[in-house]
Amino acid sequence: MAAEAQAKATLRADQPGVTISPNIYGQFAEHLGHCIYGGIWVGENSTIPNTRGVRNDVLGALKKLKVPFVRWPGGCFADEYHWKDGIGPRELRPRMINTHWGGVVEDNSFGTHEFLDFCELLGTKPYVSANVGSGTVQEMMEWVEYMTSDADSPMANLRRKNGRDKAWDVPFIGVGNESWGCGGNMRAEYYADQYRKYATYVKNYQPGKSIARIAGGPNASDYHWTEVLMREARNHMQGLSLHYYTLPTGSWSGSKGVGSGFPEADWFATIDRTLFMEELVQKHSAIMDKYDPQKKIPLVVDEWGTWYDVEPGTNPGFLRQAATMRDAMVAAINLNIFHRHAERVTMTAIAQMVNVLQAMIFTEGEKMALTTTYHVFEMYTVHQGATYLPLDIKGPAYVYGDQSVPAVYGTASRDAEGRIHVSLTNVNPHEAVKISVALQGVKAGAVTGRVLTGPSMDSGNTIAQPNLVVPQAFTDAVLKDGLLEVVLPSKSVVALELK
Ligand code: AHR
């Protein structure tokens, strides 16, 4: 048998960084396909077990992820959404066409009350994306008053009439979405002015609380957008968003690459393209540093993840795609990048929560399956709120044809109880890698771990086979002479705890 490839690393626990904000683990839920309808919301009268209309199985699974916030209602949907259509008796709510996502009729049965109730059930914070593209300043201002004012005021009283006495806590408001595209096709200069105007009227009605106003940020590498927004509007924002999707082909026209049964070329390209997030974060952060050297304004990566061709036979507008070990790699690599930039990146949201794009969960009728991405998020919960510890890895390359990327990626943190968590990923789909980690500033007597891997690159869970890839106990890690020695199986994510 061939010897494993070797990697070396140093864990610099004696040089701790900042706290990894739990908000790095946020999620995005749009009125798109079966994310909301069928995925989260089934209504009180459904035969699917639910709590006030929210599916119990999905709720239970999400609770284990400690989801810090949920971004809603879009996405592109947000800039066509008129919130007053989604309040009051459901049977009286007007309908609309969801022009972006399949042209289906939206009956508005899941609206403000349902979303904020879902957040309360899940124990998460709401991040509401408000309509700039086809909305008005008044509409946005009234929505914020409706949700967050406890005064004897028109919108607060309308909320009371609709059954909710107490104001909700809504700590994040997005001011438009992708205003460079589906949110209005604006130029950065124009949006910066629009942003300033809209953001002025996002008022804080609750003394002692705050609302972070998040400006619509750049599309991937549009650095001009960041420059203009920071130059013109930084004093009015508490966050600037960034959207970047990983497409195997890198092309929005034609095939993006299939989600399952893909060739190794697509595996490699997906890893390669997702690594671009590092450059994006670095370059956008560098621009932000010029205007905000103290890093007070977060870079909010509120849409990220894989985007493949839809599952054969599904509605192309519903963005339902397969989930495999490749998605596990992408999830881990991006979370590692966000940890590394935890000073600037304090909030992100993967797209999307259920049944859409790089989903956590699939549902079909009453059935549910947890994806490989779900399992990585679950394995990474230990890093939420922990102290970042630098982990430098020097390792073999994963070579494909005449191209290569590093084979091994990782991140580490120390939690409030002093336990150190090291998460390692080997993207080589064929070979194991043995990694020796020198432990600086670590006192540990024992290591335990779990591993997520599968027999092939496109191993994953489906509704028909929901438990093909689940975390397993991992025993290939030992502590020896100040070193942590681990054999990482091919295409694996390994989560270790040192105590
Ligand atoms: O997540 C799907 C879509 O991708 C969102 O609606 C939009 O913001 C982005 O282009």
XYZ file of C-alpha atoms and ligand atoms in Angstrom:
509
model
C 0.000 0.000 0.000
C 1.319 3.487 -0.869
C 2.364 5.632 2.105
C 0.023 8.535 2.823
C 0.979 12.002 1.696
C 2.387 14.052 4.586
C 1.377 17.483 5.828
C 2.807 19.559 8.654
C 1.033 22.201 10.659
C 1.503 24.457 13.659
C -1.309 25.336 15.994
C -0.392 28.657 17.594
C -2.637 28.486 20.638
C -0.248 30.894 22.372
C -1.220 33.611 19.855
C -5.041 33.719 20.082
C -7.036 35.934 17.784
C -10.493 37.427 18.131
C -13.776 35.746 18.973
C -15.380 33.874 16.095
C -18.772 35.526 15.932
C -21.615 32.983 16.055
C -23.201 35.124 13.335
C -20.734 33.607 10.866
C -23.111 30.616 10.969
C -26.212 32.465 9.731
C -28.611 31.145 7.131
C -30.734 32.486 4.328
C -34.372 31.518 3.681
C -36.046 32.983 0.614
C -39.507 32.622 -0.881
C -37.994 30.382 -3.513
C -39.087 26.888 -4.504
C -39.670 24.802 -1.392
C -37.468 26.679 1.008
C -40.313 28.345 2.870
C -43.384 26.511 1.578
C -43.056 22.805 2.270
C -39.553 23.173 3.686
C -40.190 25.318 6.744
C -43.865 26.194 6.632
C -46.648 23.671 6.154
C -49.434 25.540 7.939
C -51.287 24.611 11.097
C -53.722 22.295 9.310
C -51.061 20.119 7.704
C -50.868 16.418 8.503
C -47.113 16.957 8.810
C -46.405 17.453 12.527
C -45.919 21.151 13.096
C -45.818 23.872 15.692
C -47.962 26.821 14.696
C -47.410 25.862 11.039
C -43.633 25.259 11.208
C -42.540 21.656 10.574
C -41.329 20.005 13.766
C -38.688 17.826 12.086
C -37.002 20.758 10.355
C -37.228 22.895 13.471
C -35.669 20.147 15.594
C -32.827 19.625 13.125
C -32.107 23.350 12.819
C -32.045 23.801 16.599
C -29.014 21.527 16.752
C -27.124 23.952 14.497
C -27.606 26.900 16.894
C -28.576 29.053 13.921
C -27.674 32.585 15.019
C -29.863 34.460 12.529
C -32.059 33.892 9.485
C -32.134 36.273 6.543
C -35.586 36.618 4.918
C -37.608 37.083 2.609
C -34.945 37.300 -0.136
C -32.860 37.509 -2.218
C -34.333 38.799 -5.402
C -37.777 38.147 -3.934
C -37.186 40.866 -1.325
C -37.212 43.675 -3.858
C -40.651 42.632 -5.119
C -42.092 41.898 -1.698
C -44.650 44.228 -0.183
C -44.917 43.334 3.461
C -48.469 44.592 3.967
C -49.620 41.791 1.624
C -48.349 39.301 4.190
C -50.201 40.377 7.348
C -53.763 39.986 8.627
C -56.128 37.045 8.060
C -54.443 34.652 5.648
C -57.500 34.105 3.508
C -57.662 37.831 2.799
C -54.023 38.289 1.856
C -53.470 39.371 -1.755
C -51.525 37.075 -4.041
C -48.561 37.947 -6.223
C -46.434 36.316 -8.865
C -42.974 35.267 -7.782
C -41.398 36.460 -11.030
C -37.874 35.362 -10.204
C -38.527 31.886 -8.987
C -40.653 29.774 -11.298
C -43.364 32.384 -11.857
C -45.465 30.656 -9.209
C -48.277 32.378 -7.379
C -47.255 33.435 -3.888
C -50.240 33.466 -1.554
C -48.463 35.395 1.178
C -49.535 32.881 3.809
C -46.037 33.075 5.284
C -45.533 36.728 6.174
C -44.047 38.897 8.871
C -45.822 37.241 11.825
C -45.085 33.738 10.588
C -41.410 34.505 9.969
C -40.849 36.199 13.291
C -42.715 33.417 15.090
C -40.483 30.889 13.302
C -37.442 32.804 14.564
C -38.783 32.699 18.108
C -39.460 28.968 17.853
C -35.940 28.399 16.546
C -34.356 30.765 19.053
C -32.653 32.786 16.346
C -32.412 36.438 15.362
C -34.269 37.834 12.355
C -32.439 39.606 9.548
C -35.142 41.225 7.428
C -34.262 42.281 3.895
C -36.343 45.266 2.907
C -37.523 46.291 -0.524
C -35.618 49.121 -2.199
C -35.998 48.069 -5.854
C -39.792 48.317 -6.104
C -40.626 49.661 -2.675
C -40.741 53.056 -1.060
C -39.033 54.683 1.856
C -42.392 54.922 3.620
C -43.059 51.208 3.138
C -39.699 50.315 4.672
C -40.079 52.777 7.513
C -43.547 51.471 8.369
C -42.354 47.866 8.317
C -39.676 48.632 10.876
C -42.231 50.450 13.038
C -44.684 47.543 12.659
C -42.132 45.013 13.828
C -40.239 46.905 16.490
C -42.310 49.719 18.019
C -44.091 49.350 21.341
C -45.608 52.817 21.124
C -49.273 53.677 20.742
C -48.502 54.307 17.078
C -50.319 53.442 13.826
C -48.125 50.526 12.744
C -47.667 49.101 16.240
C -51.442 49.205 16.664
C -51.932 47.457 13.328
C -49.608 44.714 14.578
C -51.636 44.446 17.789
C -54.828 44.172 15.743
C -53.173 41.270 13.906
C -52.561 39.425 17.151
C -49.114 40.419 18.357
C -48.946 42.781 21.289
C -45.242 42.931 22.011
C -42.759 44.316 19.528
C -40.241 41.879 18.115
C -36.517 42.345 18.330
C -35.201 42.727 14.777
C -31.494 43.440 15.046
C -30.670 43.421 11.314
C -32.327 45.200 8.394
C -30.977 44.752 4.878
C -31.527 47.816 2.735
C -32.192 46.223 -0.653
C -30.639 43.108 -2.165
C -28.289 42.861 -5.133
C -29.171 46.413 -6.114
C -26.618 46.025 -8.932
C -28.862 43.295 -10.443
C -32.314 41.943 -9.599
C -32.700 44.648 -6.954
C -32.872 47.499 -9.465
C -29.873 47.314 -11.811
C -28.393 50.380 -10.153
C -24.933 51.795 -10.479
C -22.894 51.942 -7.283
C -23.052 55.746 -7.275
C -26.843 55.763 -7.558
C -27.366 52.994 -5.008
C -25.066 54.746 -2.529
C -27.404 57.740 -2.568
C -30.519 55.567 -2.459
C -28.996 53.655 0.423
C -28.314 56.832 2.367
C -31.907 57.926 1.919
C -33.538 54.603 2.810
C -31.207 53.923 5.729
C -32.085 57.302 7.240
C -35.620 56.077 7.834
C -34.732 52.770 9.431
C -35.427 54.057 12.932
C -34.688 52.440 16.215
C -37.920 52.369 18.213
C -36.617 50.348 21.142
C -34.443 52.158 23.678
C -31.451 50.076 24.660
C -31.590 47.996 21.495
C -30.060 48.625 18.125
C -30.800 47.853 14.512
C -27.838 47.210 12.242
C -28.510 48.542 8.741
C -26.802 46.375 6.171
C -26.025 47.927 2.822
C -26.313 45.887 -0.354
C -22.755 45.088 -1.256
C -20.792 43.968 -4.272
C -21.313 41.127 -6.656
C -18.217 38.958 -6.151
C -15.191 40.933 -7.394
C -16.895 44.256 -8.080
C -14.371 46.252 -6.040
C -15.624 49.528 -7.459
C -18.946 48.917 -5.688
C -17.215 48.504 -2.343
C -15.070 51.580 -2.925
C -18.092 53.755 -3.728
C -20.273 52.457 -0.921
C -17.530 52.865 1.644
C -16.587 56.306 0.376
C -20.142 57.640 0.180
C -22.229 55.774 2.705
C -20.019 54.286 5.426
C -21.376 56.610 8.088
C -24.870 55.238 7.560
C -24.214 51.493 7.626
C -23.451 48.812 10.182
C -22.590 46.203 7.596
C -21.796 45.801 3.904
C -22.884 42.610 2.225
C -20.977 40.456 -0.266
C -22.425 37.723 -2.491
C -20.349 35.005 -4.074
C -21.535 31.652 -5.367
C -19.349 28.691 -6.323
C -20.260 27.365 -9.782
C -18.194 24.448 -11.104
C -18.184 25.877 -14.635
C -17.874 29.449 -13.409
C -20.490 30.483 -15.940
C -23.992 31.835 -15.340
C -25.057 30.967 -18.870
C -25.397 27.361 -19.928
C -24.693 24.521 -17.565
C -23.297 25.386 -14.140
C -22.296 21.750 -13.709
C -24.380 18.869 -12.435
C -24.885 18.331 -8.726
C -24.355 14.572 -8.714
C -22.574 12.109 -10.997
C -20.035 14.804 -11.863
C -16.521 14.179 -13.160
C -13.398 14.827 -11.100
C -12.788 17.918 -13.243
C -15.895 19.446 -11.639
C -14.807 18.408 -8.157
C -11.474 20.110 -8.687
C -13.001 23.217 -10.296
C -15.480 23.585 -7.432
C -12.704 23.500 -4.823
C -10.584 25.864 -6.886
C -13.409 28.359 -7.398
C -14.584 28.289 -3.811
C -11.048 29.190 -2.692
C -11.603 32.495 -4.502
C -13.591 33.545 -1.427
C -10.241 34.114 0.319
C -9.148 36.658 -2.293
C -12.565 38.320 -2.306
C -12.595 38.770 1.444
C -9.014 40.030 1.448
C -9.518 42.559 -1.339
C -12.891 43.887 -0.193
C -11.528 44.097 3.353
C -8.512 46.056 2.128
C -10.832 48.643 0.575
C -12.930 48.756 3.724
C -9.758 49.163 5.813
C -8.988 52.417 3.995
C -12.243 53.963 5.182
C -12.788 51.966 8.350
C -9.357 51.031 9.741
C -10.850 50.022 13.072
C -13.008 47.406 11.351
C -16.246 48.673 12.829
C -18.269 47.844 9.723
C -18.602 44.112 9.149
C -18.288 42.497 5.758
C -21.502 40.457 5.737
C -21.213 37.556 3.303
C -24.960 37.024 3.281
C -25.149 34.760 0.236
C -22.563 32.073 -0.368
C -22.409 28.422 -1.345
C -22.584 26.144 -4.349
C -24.871 26.647 -7.328
C -25.317 23.676 -9.697
C -27.804 22.638 -12.339
C -31.104 21.667 -10.741
C -31.970 18.046 -10.021
C -33.331 16.455 -13.194
C -37.120 16.637 -13.338
C -37.438 19.513 -10.866
C -38.666 23.033 -11.621
C -35.659 24.999 -12.944
C -36.880 28.038 -11.015
C -36.816 26.184 -7.701
C -33.029 25.680 -7.556
C -33.198 22.243 -5.978
C -29.767 20.642 -6.368
C -28.002 17.532 -5.135
C -25.809 17.658 -2.039
C -22.676 15.539 -1.828
C -19.240 15.327 -0.228
C -18.245 18.164 -2.552
C -20.597 20.474 -0.652
C -19.065 19.354 2.625
C -15.659 20.475 1.296
C -17.076 23.839 0.209
C -18.802 24.413 3.534
C -15.659 23.664 5.539
C -13.337 25.701 3.307
C -15.567 28.775 3.451
C -16.139 28.569 7.192
C -12.360 28.321 7.628
C -11.904 31.455 5.511
C -14.499 33.339 7.535
C -12.801 32.314 10.786
C -9.480 33.543 9.454
C -11.035 36.936 8.744
C -13.145 37.011 11.889
C -12.154 40.603 12.591
C -13.947 41.859 9.480
C -16.301 39.001 8.664
C -18.639 38.834 11.617
C -21.756 37.706 9.771
C -22.474 35.350 6.886
C -25.491 33.452 5.561
C -25.254 30.333 3.463
C -27.755 30.042 0.602
C -30.114 28.510 1.494
C -31.668 26.845 4.527
C -33.993 24.166 3.094
C -34.393 22.590 -0.381
C -32.625 25.398 -2.274
C -29.003 25.608 -3.510
C -26.478 24.459 -0.871
C -29.237 23.449 1.505
C -28.913 22.128 5.031
C -32.047 20.049 4.725
C -34.139 18.359 2.037
C -37.824 17.709 2.482
C -40.370 15.897 0.377
C -43.862 15.670 1.815
C -43.443 14.418 5.362
C -39.908 13.098 4.754
C -36.675 14.888 5.603
C -32.953 14.320 4.955
C -29.983 16.174 6.395
C -27.316 17.080 3.860
C -23.545 16.858 4.060
C -23.530 20.640 4.531
C -25.807 20.240 7.558
C -23.352 17.781 9.071
C -20.391 20.120 8.566
C -22.312 22.984 10.167
C -23.204 20.718 13.075
C -19.577 19.583 13.480
C -18.472 23.231 13.402
C -20.939 24.529 16.045
C -18.110 24.210 18.583
C -16.365 27.172 16.940
C -19.293 29.550 17.461
C -18.254 32.198 19.971
C -14.866 30.539 20.550
C -11.481 32.244 20.340
C -9.745 31.909 16.999
C -6.379 30.110 17.118
C -4.047 30.376 14.130
C -3.364 27.073 12.396
C -0.662 27.154 9.713
C -0.716 24.181 7.361
C 1.992 23.181 4.930
C 0.980 20.183 2.986
C 0.855 18.274 -0.197
C -0.986 19.510 -3.226
C -4.029 17.871 -4.674
C -3.014 17.681 -8.315
C -5.534 17.355 -11.089
C -4.095 17.377 -14.617
C -1.796 20.366 -14.832
C -3.512 22.189 -11.982
C -3.296 21.896 -8.239
C -4.700 23.234 -4.996
C -3.614 22.503 -1.421
C -5.047 19.200 -0.234
C -5.493 20.088 3.437
C -7.404 22.953 5.068
C -8.171 23.627 8.679
C -9.243 25.927 11.460
C -8.969 25.898 15.247
C -10.436 27.633 18.263
C -10.555 27.518 22.055
C -13.963 27.504 23.711
C -15.017 29.093 27.003
C -14.219 25.865 28.895
C -10.676 25.815 27.511
C -11.250 22.948 25.087
C -9.465 23.258 21.775
C -11.273 22.275 18.600
C -9.351 21.552 15.422
C -11.293 20.983 12.192
C -9.396 19.543 9.231
C -10.422 18.866 5.643
C -8.710 16.739 3.016
C -10.070 17.553 -0.465
C -8.029 14.890 -2.246
C -10.727 12.489 -3.439
C -8.289 9.551 -3.761
C -5.614 9.741 -1.073
C -5.417 10.000 2.672
C -3.064 12.605 4.142
C -1.148 12.219 7.384
C -0.814 15.519 9.177
C 1.444 16.289 12.161
C 0.360 19.357 14.068
C 2.902 20.984 16.379
C 0.998 22.233 19.402
C 2.230 25.608 20.661
C 0.711 26.704 23.955
C -1.521 23.654 24.274
C -1.863 21.487 27.347
C -3.888 18.482 26.299
C -3.937 14.897 27.426
C -6.597 13.443 25.168
C -8.039 13.805 21.702
C -11.431 12.678 20.452
C -12.992 13.194 17.088
C -15.607 12.641 14.430
C -15.278 12.302 10.680
C -17.560 12.957 7.733
C -16.640 11.084 4.581
C -18.205 8.893 1.943
C -17.235 6.235 -0.559
C -17.254 8.559 -3.581
C -17.036 12.244 -4.464
C -20.762 12.411 -5.006
C -21.801 10.445 -1.943
C -24.563 12.313 -0.208
C -27.907 11.969 1.455
C -31.213 11.954 -0.355
C -34.806 11.599 0.718
C -34.624 7.947 -0.364
C -31.318 7.358 1.466
C -31.062 9.937 4.234
C -28.227 8.363 6.227
C -25.570 7.433 3.664
C -23.148 10.088 4.890
C -23.269 10.909 8.581
C -20.515 11.798 11.051
C -18.772 8.766 12.535
C -16.466 8.334 15.507
C -12.862 8.994 14.451
C -9.923 7.176 15.977
C -7.038 8.062 13.655
C -5.780 10.935 15.821
C -3.146 10.643 18.566
C -1.232 13.007 20.821
C 2.475 12.167 20.869
C 5.505 14.180 22.009
C 3.756 17.543 21.682
C 2.341 16.635 18.300
C -1.165 15.899 17.180
C -0.938 13.226 14.511
C -3.952 12.620 12.323
C -4.617 10.515 9.250
C -7.235 12.323 7.225
C -9.138 10.001 4.912
C -9.617 11.121 1.322
C -12.490 13.658 0.850
C -13.127 14.070 4.536
C -13.912 16.626 7.187
C -12.546 15.714 10.620
C -13.513 17.489 13.842
C -11.168 16.980 16.806
C -11.409 18.032 20.430
C -8.328 18.336 22.610
C -8.618 18.391 26.368
O -30.065 32.662 -3.593
C -30.675 32.772 -4.837
C -30.524 34.163 -5.429
O -29.182 34.429 -5.672
C -30.967 35.312 -4.575
O -32.345 35.528 -4.643
C -30.209 36.469 -5.138
O -29.945 37.463 -4.193
C -28.953 35.823 -5.697
O -28.687 36.221 -6.970
